[in-house]
PDB file of C-alpha atoms in Angstrom:
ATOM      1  CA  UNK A   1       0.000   0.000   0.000  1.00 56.00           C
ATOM      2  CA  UNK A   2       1.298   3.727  -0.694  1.00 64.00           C
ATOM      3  CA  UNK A   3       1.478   6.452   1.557  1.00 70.00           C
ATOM      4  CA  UNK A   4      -1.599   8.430   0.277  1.00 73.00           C
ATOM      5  CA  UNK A   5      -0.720  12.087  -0.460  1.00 74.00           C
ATOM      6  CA  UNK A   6      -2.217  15.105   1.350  1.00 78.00           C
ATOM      7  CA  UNK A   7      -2.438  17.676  -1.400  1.00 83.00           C
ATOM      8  CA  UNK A   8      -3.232  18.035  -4.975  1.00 88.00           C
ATOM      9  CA  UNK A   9       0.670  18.724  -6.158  1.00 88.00           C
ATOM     10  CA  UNK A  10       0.751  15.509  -4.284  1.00 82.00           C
ATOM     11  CA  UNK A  11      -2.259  13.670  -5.679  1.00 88.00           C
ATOM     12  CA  UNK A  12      -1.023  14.890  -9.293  1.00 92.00           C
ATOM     13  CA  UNK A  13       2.592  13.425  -8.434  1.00 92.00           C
ATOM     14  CA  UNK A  14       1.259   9.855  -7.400  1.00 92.00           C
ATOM     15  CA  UNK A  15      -0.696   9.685 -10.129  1.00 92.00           C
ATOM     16  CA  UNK A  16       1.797  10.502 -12.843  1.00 96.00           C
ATOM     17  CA  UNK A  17       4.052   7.866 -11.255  1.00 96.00           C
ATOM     18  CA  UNK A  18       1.387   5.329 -11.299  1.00 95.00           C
ATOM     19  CA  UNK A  19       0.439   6.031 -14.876  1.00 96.00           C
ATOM     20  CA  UNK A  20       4.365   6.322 -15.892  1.00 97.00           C
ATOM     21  CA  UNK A  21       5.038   2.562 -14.326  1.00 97.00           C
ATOM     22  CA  UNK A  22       1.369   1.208 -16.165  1.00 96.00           C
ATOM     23  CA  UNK A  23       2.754   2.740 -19.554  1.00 97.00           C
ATOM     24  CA  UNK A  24       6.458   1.007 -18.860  1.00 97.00           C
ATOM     25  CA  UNK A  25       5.485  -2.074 -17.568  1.00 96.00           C
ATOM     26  CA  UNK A  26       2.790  -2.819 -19.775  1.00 94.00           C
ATOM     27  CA  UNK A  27       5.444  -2.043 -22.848  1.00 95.00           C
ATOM     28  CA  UNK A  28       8.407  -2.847 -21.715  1.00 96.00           C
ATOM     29  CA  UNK A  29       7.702  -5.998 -18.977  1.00 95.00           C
ATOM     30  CA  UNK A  30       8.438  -5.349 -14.971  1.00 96.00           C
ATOM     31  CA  UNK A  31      11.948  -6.692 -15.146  1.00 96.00           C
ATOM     32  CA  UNK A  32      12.883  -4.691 -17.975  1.00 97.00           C
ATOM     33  CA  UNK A  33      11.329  -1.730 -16.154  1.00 97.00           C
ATOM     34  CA  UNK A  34      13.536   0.577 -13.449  1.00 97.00           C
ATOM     35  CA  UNK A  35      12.620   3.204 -11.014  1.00 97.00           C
ATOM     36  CA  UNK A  36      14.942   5.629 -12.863  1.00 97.00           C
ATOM     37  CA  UNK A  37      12.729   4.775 -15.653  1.00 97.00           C
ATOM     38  CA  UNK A  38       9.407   5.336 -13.987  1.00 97.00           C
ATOM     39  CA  UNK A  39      10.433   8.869 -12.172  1.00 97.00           C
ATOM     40  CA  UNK A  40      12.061   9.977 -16.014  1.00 97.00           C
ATOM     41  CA  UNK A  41       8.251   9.109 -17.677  1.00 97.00           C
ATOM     42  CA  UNK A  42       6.451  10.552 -14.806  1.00 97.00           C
ATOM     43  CA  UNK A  43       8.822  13.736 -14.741  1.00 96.00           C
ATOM     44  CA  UNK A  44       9.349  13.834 -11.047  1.00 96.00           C
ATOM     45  CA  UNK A  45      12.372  13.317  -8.494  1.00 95.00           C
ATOM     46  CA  UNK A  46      14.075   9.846  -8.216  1.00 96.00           C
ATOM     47  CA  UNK A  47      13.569  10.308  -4.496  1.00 93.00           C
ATOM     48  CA  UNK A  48       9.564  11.253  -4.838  1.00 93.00           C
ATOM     49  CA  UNK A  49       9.455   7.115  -5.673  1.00 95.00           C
ATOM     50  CA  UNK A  50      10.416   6.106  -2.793  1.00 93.00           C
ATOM     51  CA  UNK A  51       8.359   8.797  -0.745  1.00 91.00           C
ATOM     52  CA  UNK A  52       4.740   7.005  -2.148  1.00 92.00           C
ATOM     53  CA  UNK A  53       6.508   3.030  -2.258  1.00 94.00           C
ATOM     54  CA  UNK A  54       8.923   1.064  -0.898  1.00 93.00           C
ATOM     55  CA  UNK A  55       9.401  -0.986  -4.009  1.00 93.00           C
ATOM     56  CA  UNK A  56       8.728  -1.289  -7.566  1.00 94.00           C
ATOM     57  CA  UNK A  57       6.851  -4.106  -6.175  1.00 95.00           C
ATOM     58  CA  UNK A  58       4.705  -1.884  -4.475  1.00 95.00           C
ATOM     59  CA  UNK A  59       3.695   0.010  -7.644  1.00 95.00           C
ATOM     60  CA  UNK A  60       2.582  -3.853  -9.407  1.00 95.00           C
ATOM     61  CA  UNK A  61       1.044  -4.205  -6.117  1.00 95.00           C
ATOM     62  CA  UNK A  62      -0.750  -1.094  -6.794  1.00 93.00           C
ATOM     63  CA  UNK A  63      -1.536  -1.266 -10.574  1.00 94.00           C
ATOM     64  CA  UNK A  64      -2.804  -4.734  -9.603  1.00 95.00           C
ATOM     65  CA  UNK A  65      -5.243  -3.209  -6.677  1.00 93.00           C
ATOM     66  CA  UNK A  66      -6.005  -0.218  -9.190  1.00 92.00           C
ATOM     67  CA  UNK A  67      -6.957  -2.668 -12.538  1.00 92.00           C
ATOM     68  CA  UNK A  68      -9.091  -4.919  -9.502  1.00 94.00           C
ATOM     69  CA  UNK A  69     -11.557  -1.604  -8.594  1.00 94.00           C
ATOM     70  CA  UNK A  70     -11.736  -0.506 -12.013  1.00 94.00           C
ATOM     71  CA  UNK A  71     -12.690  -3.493 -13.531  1.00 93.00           C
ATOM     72  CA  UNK A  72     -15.332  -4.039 -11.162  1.00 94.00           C
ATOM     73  CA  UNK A  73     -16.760  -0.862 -11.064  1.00 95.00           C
ATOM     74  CA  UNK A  74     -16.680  -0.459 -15.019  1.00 96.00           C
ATOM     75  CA  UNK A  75     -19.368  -4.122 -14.679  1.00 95.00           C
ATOM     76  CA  UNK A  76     -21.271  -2.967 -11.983  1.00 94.00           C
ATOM     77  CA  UNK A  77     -22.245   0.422 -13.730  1.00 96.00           C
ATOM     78  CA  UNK A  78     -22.694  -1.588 -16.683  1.00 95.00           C
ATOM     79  CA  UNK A  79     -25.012  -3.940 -15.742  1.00 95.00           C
ATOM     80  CA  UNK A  80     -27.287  -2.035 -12.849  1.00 93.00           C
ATOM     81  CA  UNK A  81     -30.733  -2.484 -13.536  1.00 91.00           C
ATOM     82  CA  UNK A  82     -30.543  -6.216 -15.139  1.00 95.00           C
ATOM     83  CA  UNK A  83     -32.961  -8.027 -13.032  1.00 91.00           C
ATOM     84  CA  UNK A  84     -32.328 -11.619 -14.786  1.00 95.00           C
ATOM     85  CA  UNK A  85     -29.208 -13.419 -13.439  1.00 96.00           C
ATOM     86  CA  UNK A  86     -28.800 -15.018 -16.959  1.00 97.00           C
ATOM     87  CA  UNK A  87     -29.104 -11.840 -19.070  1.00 96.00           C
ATOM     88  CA  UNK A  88     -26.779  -9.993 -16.269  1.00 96.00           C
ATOM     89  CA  UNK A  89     -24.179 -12.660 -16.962  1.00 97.00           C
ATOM     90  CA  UNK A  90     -24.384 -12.468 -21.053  1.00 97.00           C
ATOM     91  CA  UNK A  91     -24.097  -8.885 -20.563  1.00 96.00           C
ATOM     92  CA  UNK A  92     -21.263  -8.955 -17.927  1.00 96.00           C
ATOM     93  CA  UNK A  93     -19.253 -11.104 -20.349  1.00 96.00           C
ATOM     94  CA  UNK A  94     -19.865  -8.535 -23.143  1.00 95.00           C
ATOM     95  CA  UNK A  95     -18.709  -5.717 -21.148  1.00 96.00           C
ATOM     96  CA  UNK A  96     -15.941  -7.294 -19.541  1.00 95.00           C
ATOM     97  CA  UNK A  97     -14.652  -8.102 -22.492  1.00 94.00           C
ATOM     98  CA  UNK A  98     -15.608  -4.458 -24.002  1.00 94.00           C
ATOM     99  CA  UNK A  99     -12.991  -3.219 -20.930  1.00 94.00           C
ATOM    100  CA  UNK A 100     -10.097  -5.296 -21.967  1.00 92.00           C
ATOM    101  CA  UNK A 101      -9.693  -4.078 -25.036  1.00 92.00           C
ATOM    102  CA  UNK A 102     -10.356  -0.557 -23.906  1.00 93.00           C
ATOM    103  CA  UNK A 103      -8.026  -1.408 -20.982  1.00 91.00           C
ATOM    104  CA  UNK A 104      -5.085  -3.799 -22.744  1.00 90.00           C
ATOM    105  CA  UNK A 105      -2.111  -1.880 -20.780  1.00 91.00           C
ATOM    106  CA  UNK A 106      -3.522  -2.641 -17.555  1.00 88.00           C
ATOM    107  CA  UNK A 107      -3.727  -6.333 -18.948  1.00 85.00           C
ATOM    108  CA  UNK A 108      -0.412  -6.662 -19.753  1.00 89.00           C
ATOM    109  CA  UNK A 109       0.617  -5.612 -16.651  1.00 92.00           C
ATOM    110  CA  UNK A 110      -1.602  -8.348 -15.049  1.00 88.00           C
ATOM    111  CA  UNK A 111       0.091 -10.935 -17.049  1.00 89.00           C
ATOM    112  CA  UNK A 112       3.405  -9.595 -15.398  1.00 92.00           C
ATOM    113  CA  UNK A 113       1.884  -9.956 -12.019  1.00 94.00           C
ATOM    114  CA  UNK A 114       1.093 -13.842 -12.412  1.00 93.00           C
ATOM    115  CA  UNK A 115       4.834 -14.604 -12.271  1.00 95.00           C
ATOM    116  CA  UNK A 116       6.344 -11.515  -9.935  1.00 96.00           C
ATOM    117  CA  UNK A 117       3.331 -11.257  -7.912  1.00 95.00           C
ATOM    118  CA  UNK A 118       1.958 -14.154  -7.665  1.00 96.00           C
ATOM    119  CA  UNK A 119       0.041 -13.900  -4.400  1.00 96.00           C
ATOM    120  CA  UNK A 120      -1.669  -9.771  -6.024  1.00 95.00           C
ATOM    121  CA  UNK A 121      -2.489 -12.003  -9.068  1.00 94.00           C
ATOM    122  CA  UNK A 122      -4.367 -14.765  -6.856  1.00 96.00           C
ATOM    123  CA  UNK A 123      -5.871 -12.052  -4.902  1.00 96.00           C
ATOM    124  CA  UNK A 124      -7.446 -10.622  -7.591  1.00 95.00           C
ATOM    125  CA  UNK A 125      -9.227 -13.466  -8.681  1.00 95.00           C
ATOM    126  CA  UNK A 126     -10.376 -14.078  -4.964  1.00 96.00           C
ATOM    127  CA  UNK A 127     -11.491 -10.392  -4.800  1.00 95.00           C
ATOM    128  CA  UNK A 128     -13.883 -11.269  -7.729  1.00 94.00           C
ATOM    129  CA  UNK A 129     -15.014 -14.591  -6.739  1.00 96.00           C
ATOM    130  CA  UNK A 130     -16.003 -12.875  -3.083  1.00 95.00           C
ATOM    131  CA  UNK A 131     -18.937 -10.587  -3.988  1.00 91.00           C
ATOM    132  CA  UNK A 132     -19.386 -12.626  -7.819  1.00 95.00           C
ATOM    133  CA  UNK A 133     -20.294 -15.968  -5.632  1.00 97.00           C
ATOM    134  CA  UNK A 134     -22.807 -13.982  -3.770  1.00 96.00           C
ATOM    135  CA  UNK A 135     -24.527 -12.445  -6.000  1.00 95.00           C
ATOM    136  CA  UNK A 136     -24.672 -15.610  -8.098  1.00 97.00           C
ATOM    137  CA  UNK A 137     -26.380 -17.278  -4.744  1.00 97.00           C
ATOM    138  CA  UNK A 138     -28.988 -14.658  -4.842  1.00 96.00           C
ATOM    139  CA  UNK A 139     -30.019 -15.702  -7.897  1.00 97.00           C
ATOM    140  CA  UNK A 140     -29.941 -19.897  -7.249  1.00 97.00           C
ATOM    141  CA  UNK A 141     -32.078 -19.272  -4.597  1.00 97.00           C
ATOM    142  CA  UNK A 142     -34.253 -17.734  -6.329  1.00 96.00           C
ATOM    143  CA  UNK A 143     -34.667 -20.273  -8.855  1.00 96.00           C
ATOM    144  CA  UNK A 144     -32.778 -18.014 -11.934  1.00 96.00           C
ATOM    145  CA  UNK A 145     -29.754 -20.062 -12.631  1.00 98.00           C
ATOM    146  CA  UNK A 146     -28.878 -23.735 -12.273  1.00 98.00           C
ATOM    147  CA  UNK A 147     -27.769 -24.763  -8.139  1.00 97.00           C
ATOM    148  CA  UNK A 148     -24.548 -25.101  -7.841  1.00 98.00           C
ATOM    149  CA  UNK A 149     -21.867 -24.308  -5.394  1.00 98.00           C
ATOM    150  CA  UNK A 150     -21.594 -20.823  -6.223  1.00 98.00           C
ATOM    151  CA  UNK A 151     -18.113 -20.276  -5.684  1.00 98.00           C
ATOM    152  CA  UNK A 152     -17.165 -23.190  -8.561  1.00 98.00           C
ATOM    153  CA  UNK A 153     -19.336 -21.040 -10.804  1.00 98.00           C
ATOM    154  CA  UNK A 154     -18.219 -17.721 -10.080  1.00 98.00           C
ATOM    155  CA  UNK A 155     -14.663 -19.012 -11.203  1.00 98.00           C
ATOM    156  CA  UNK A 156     -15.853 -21.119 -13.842  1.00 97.00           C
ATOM    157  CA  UNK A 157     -17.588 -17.827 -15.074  1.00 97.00           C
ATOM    158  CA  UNK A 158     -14.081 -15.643 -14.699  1.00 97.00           C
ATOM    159  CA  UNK A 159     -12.333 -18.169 -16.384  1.00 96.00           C
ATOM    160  CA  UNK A 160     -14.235 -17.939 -19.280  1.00 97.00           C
ATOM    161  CA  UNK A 161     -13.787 -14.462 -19.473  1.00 95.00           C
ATOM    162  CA  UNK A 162      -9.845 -14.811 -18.913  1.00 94.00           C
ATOM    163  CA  UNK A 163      -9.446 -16.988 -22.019  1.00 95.00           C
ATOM    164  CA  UNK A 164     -11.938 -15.443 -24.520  1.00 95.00           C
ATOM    165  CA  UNK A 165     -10.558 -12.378 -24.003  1.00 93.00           C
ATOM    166  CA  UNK A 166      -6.620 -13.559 -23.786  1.00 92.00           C
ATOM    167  CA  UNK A 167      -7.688 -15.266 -27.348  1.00 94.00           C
ATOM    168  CA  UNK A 168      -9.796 -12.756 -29.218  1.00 93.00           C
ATOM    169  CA  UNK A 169      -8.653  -9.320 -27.779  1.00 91.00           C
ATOM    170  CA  UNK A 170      -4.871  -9.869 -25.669  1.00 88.00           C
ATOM    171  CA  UNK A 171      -3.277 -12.816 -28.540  1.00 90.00           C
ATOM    172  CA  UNK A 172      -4.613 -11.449 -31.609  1.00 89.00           C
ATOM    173  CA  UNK A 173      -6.453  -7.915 -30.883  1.00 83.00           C
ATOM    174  CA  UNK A 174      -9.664  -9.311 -33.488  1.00 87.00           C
ATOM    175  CA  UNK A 175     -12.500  -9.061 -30.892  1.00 88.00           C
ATOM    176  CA  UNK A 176     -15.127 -11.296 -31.215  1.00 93.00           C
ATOM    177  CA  UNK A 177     -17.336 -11.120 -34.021  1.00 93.00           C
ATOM    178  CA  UNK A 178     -21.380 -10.780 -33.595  1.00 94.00           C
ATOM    179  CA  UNK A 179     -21.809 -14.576 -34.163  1.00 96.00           C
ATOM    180  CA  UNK A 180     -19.179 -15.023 -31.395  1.00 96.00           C
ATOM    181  CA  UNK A 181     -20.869 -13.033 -29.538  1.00 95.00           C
ATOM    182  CA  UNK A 182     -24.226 -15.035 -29.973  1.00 96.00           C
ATOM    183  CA  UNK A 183     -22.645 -17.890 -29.525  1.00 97.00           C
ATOM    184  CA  UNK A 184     -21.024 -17.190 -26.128  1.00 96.00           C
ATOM    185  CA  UNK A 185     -24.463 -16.302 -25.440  1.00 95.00           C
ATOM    186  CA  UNK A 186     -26.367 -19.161 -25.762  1.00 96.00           C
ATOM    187  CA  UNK A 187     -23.453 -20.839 -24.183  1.00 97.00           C
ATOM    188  CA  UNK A 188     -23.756 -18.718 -20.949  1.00 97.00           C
ATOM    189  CA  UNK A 189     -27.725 -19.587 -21.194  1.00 96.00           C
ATOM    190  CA  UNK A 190     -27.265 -22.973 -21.744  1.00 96.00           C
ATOM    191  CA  UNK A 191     -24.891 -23.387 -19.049  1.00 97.00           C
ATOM    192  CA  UNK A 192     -26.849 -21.097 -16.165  1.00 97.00           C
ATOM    193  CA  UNK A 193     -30.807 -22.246 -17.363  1.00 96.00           C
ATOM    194  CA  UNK A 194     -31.858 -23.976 -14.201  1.00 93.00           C
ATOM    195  CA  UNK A 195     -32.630 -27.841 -14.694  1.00 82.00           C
TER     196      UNK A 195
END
């Protein structure tokens, strides 16, 4: 966690620095990316690293936290006012998927987090699982979606996600096309239709 800043010269440094080590790390890789490197990018004082982080691990620690909210907020806006589970989830996928490819730097640095942050890159996926498993239960009980234990599908669910969107928008940058799209649909309703 960073020291948070106190005023807006502050705010304005911190977030330069953040955005400088997403740009680097994203294009360059983390290990390929120094501190000298971020502060140059950012335009600010070697030192002024060191005042918000301890490490550059800090700042992947931070990216990872920052991609995490973002992510989640971007589908919760997106999908307010869905009152079927099943049409929630088809439209979830959509829009997740519309936010990676809006979002691919924050991706890449993601990918860098799964081997020198292992434990940010697990947390992640148990952030989403928390409140995803919930809201799935919600909706077994009351008879919207196949029962199931709700945790198995909330990461079944994410994993689809991961690997359309690694394939279609991360691997090749082709999206998916509108048949995909209906596809994955009935897919998703096939899978969630209660029995």
């Amino acid at each position: 966690m960073y020291r948070y800043p106190k005023t807006e010269k502050g705010k304005e440094s911190l977030n330069k620095i953040i955005n400088a080590s997403l740009d680097l790390i994203s294009e360059k890789g983390f290990l390929n990316t120094s501190i000298s490197d971020i502060t140059n990018k950012a335009g600010v004082a070697y030192g002024l690293f060191y005042f918000y982080f301890k490490s550059k691990h800090d700042i992947l620690d931070e990216l990872i936290r920052k991609f995490n909210t973002d992510m989640r907020y971007y589908l919760k806006v997106n999908t307010m006012g869905i009152q079927n589970r099943i049409e929630m989830e088809k439209e979830g996928l959509a829009k997740f998927l519309e936010w990676m490819s809006q979002n691919k730097k924050y991706y890449k640095v993601f990918v860098e987090a799964q081997v020198h942050r292992p434990e940010m890159y697990i947390w992640h996926f148990n952030k989403l699982a928390e409140r995803y498993k919930i809201g799935l239960k919600e909706a077994m009980d009351r008879g919207e979606i196949v029962k199931v234990d709700p945790e198995l599908l909330a990461y079944v669910l994410i994993g689809i996600g991961e690997m359309i969107g690694r394939r279609y928008i991360l691997w090749t940058n082709q999206g998916l096309t509108k048949k995909q799209y209906n596809d994955l649909a009935i897919l998703i309703e096939n899978m969630l239709r209660p029995k």
